[in-house]
PDB file of C-alpha atoms in Angstrom:
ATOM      1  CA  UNK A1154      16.934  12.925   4.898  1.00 58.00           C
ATOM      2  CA  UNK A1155      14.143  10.409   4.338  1.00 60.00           C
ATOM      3  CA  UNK A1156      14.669   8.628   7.449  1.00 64.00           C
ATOM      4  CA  UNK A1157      14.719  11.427   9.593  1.00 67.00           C
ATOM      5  CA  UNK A1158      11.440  12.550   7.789  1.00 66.00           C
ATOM      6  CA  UNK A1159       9.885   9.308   8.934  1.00 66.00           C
ATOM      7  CA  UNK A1160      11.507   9.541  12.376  1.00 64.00           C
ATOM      8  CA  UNK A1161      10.026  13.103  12.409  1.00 70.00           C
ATOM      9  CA  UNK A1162       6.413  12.385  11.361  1.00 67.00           C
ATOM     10  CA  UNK A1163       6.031   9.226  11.522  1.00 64.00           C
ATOM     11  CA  UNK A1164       4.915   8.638   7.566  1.00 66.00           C
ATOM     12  CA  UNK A1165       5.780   9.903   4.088  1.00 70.00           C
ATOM     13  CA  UNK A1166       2.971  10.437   1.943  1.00 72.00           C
ATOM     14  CA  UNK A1167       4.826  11.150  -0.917  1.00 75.00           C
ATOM     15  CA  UNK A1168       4.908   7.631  -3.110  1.00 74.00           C
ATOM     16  CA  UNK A1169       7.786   8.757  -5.148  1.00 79.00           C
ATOM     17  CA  UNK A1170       9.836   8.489  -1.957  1.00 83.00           C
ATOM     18  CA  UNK A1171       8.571   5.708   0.159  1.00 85.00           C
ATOM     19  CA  UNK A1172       5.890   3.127  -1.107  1.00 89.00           C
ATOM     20  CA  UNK A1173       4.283   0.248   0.060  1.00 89.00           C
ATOM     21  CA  UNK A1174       5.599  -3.110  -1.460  1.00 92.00           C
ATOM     22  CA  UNK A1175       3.303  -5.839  -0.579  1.00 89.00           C
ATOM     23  CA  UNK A1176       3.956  -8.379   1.701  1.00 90.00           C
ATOM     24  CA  UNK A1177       5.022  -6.118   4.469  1.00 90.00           C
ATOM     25  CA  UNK A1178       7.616  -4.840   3.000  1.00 94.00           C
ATOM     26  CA  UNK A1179       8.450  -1.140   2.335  1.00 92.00           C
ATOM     27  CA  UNK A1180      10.521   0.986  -0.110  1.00 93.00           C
ATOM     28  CA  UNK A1181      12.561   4.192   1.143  1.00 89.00           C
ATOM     29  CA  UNK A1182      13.242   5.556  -2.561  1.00 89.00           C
ATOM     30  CA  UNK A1183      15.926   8.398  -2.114  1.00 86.00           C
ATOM     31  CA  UNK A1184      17.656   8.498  -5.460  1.00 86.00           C
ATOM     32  CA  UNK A1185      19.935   6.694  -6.995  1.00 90.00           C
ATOM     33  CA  UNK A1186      19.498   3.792  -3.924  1.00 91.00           C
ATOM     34  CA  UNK A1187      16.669   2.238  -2.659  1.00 94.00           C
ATOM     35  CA  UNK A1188      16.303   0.684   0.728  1.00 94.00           C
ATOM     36  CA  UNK A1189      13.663  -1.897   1.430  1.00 96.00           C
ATOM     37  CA  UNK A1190      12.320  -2.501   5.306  1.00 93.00           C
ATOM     38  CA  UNK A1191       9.163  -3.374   7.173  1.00 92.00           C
ATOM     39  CA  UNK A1192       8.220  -2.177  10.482  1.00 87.00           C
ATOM     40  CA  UNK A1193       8.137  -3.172  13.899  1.00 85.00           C
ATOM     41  CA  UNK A1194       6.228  -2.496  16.574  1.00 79.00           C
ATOM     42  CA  UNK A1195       6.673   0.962  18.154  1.00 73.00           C
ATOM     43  CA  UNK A1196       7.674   2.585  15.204  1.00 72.00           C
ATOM     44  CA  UNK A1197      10.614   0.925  14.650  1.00 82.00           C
ATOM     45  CA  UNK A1198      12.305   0.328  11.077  1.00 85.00           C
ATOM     46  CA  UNK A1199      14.061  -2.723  10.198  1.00 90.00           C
ATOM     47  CA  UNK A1200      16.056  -2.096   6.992  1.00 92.00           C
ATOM     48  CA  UNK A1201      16.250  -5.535   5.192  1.00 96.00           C
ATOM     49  CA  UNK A1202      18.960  -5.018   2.567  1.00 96.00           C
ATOM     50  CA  UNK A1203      19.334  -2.260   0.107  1.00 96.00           C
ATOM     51  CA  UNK A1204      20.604  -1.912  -4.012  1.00 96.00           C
ATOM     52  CA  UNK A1205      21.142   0.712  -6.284  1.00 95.00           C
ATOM     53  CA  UNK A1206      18.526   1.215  -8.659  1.00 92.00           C
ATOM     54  CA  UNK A1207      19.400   0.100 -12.223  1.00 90.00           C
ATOM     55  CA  UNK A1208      16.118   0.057 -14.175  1.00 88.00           C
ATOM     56  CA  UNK A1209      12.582   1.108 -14.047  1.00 87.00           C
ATOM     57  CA  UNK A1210      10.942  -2.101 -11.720  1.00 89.00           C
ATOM     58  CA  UNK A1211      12.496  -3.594  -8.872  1.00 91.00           C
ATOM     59  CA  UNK A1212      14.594  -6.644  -9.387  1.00 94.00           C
ATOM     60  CA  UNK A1213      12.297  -9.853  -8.340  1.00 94.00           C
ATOM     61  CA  UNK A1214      15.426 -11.053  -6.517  1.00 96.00           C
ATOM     62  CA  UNK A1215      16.004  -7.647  -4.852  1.00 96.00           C
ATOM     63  CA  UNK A1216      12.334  -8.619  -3.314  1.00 96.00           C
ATOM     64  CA  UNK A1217      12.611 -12.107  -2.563  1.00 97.00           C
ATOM     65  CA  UNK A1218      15.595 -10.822  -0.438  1.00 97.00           C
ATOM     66  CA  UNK A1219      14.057  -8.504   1.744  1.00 97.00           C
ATOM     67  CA  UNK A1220      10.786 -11.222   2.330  1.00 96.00           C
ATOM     68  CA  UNK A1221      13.789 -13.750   3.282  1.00 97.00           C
ATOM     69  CA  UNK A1222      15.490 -11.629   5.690  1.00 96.00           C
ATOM     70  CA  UNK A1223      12.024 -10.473   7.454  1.00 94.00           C
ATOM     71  CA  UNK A1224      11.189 -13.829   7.847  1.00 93.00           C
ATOM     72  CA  UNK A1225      14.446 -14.648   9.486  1.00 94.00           C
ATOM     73  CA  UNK A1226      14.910 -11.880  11.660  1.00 91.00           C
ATOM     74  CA  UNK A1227      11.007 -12.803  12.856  1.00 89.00           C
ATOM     75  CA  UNK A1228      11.493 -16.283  13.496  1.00 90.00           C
ATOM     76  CA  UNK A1229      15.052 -14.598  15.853  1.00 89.00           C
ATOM     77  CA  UNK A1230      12.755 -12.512  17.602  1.00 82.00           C
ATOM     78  CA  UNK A1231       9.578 -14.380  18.290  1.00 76.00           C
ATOM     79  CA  UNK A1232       8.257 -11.776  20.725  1.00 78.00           C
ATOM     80  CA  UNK A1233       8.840  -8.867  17.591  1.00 70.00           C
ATOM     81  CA  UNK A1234       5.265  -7.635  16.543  1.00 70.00           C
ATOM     82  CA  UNK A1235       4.797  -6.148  13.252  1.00 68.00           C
ATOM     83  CA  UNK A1236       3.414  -3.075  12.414  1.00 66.00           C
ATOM     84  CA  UNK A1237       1.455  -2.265   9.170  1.00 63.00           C
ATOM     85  CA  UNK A1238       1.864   1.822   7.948  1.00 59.00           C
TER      86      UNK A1238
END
């Protein structure tokens, strides 16, 4: 449902559900999971990995994760350009 809100409109405004992360990367928040990305140009959506939640904050290693993959799926795809939302 969340993704094809953002699909739909482009943005979701509502924190609870999707929330900037910092260092480009994103949180989809549908409940019990949550689903960290960053975007691409065009509007696409590059999910980076994904966890169920298990406590209030988000597992540092849960973060580090997502930054790793990002990086690595940038330096495959030199001629990706980010997007910021």
């Amino acid at each position: 449902m969340l993704c094809q809100r953002m699909g739909d409109f482009g943005r979701i405004m509502d924190i609870t559900k999707f929330r900037a992360e910092n260092d480009g990367i994103y949180a989809f928040k549908p409940q019990p999971d949550r689903y960290l990305a960053f975007f691409k140009k065009g509007n696409k959506i590059i999910v980076t990995n994904a966890y169920r939640k298990s406590g209030d904050k988000m597992p540092k290693k849960e973060k580090k994760l997502a930054i790793k993959n990002r990086a690595d799926y940038l330096s495959r795809n030199p001629d990706i350009e980010e997007e910021e939302k």
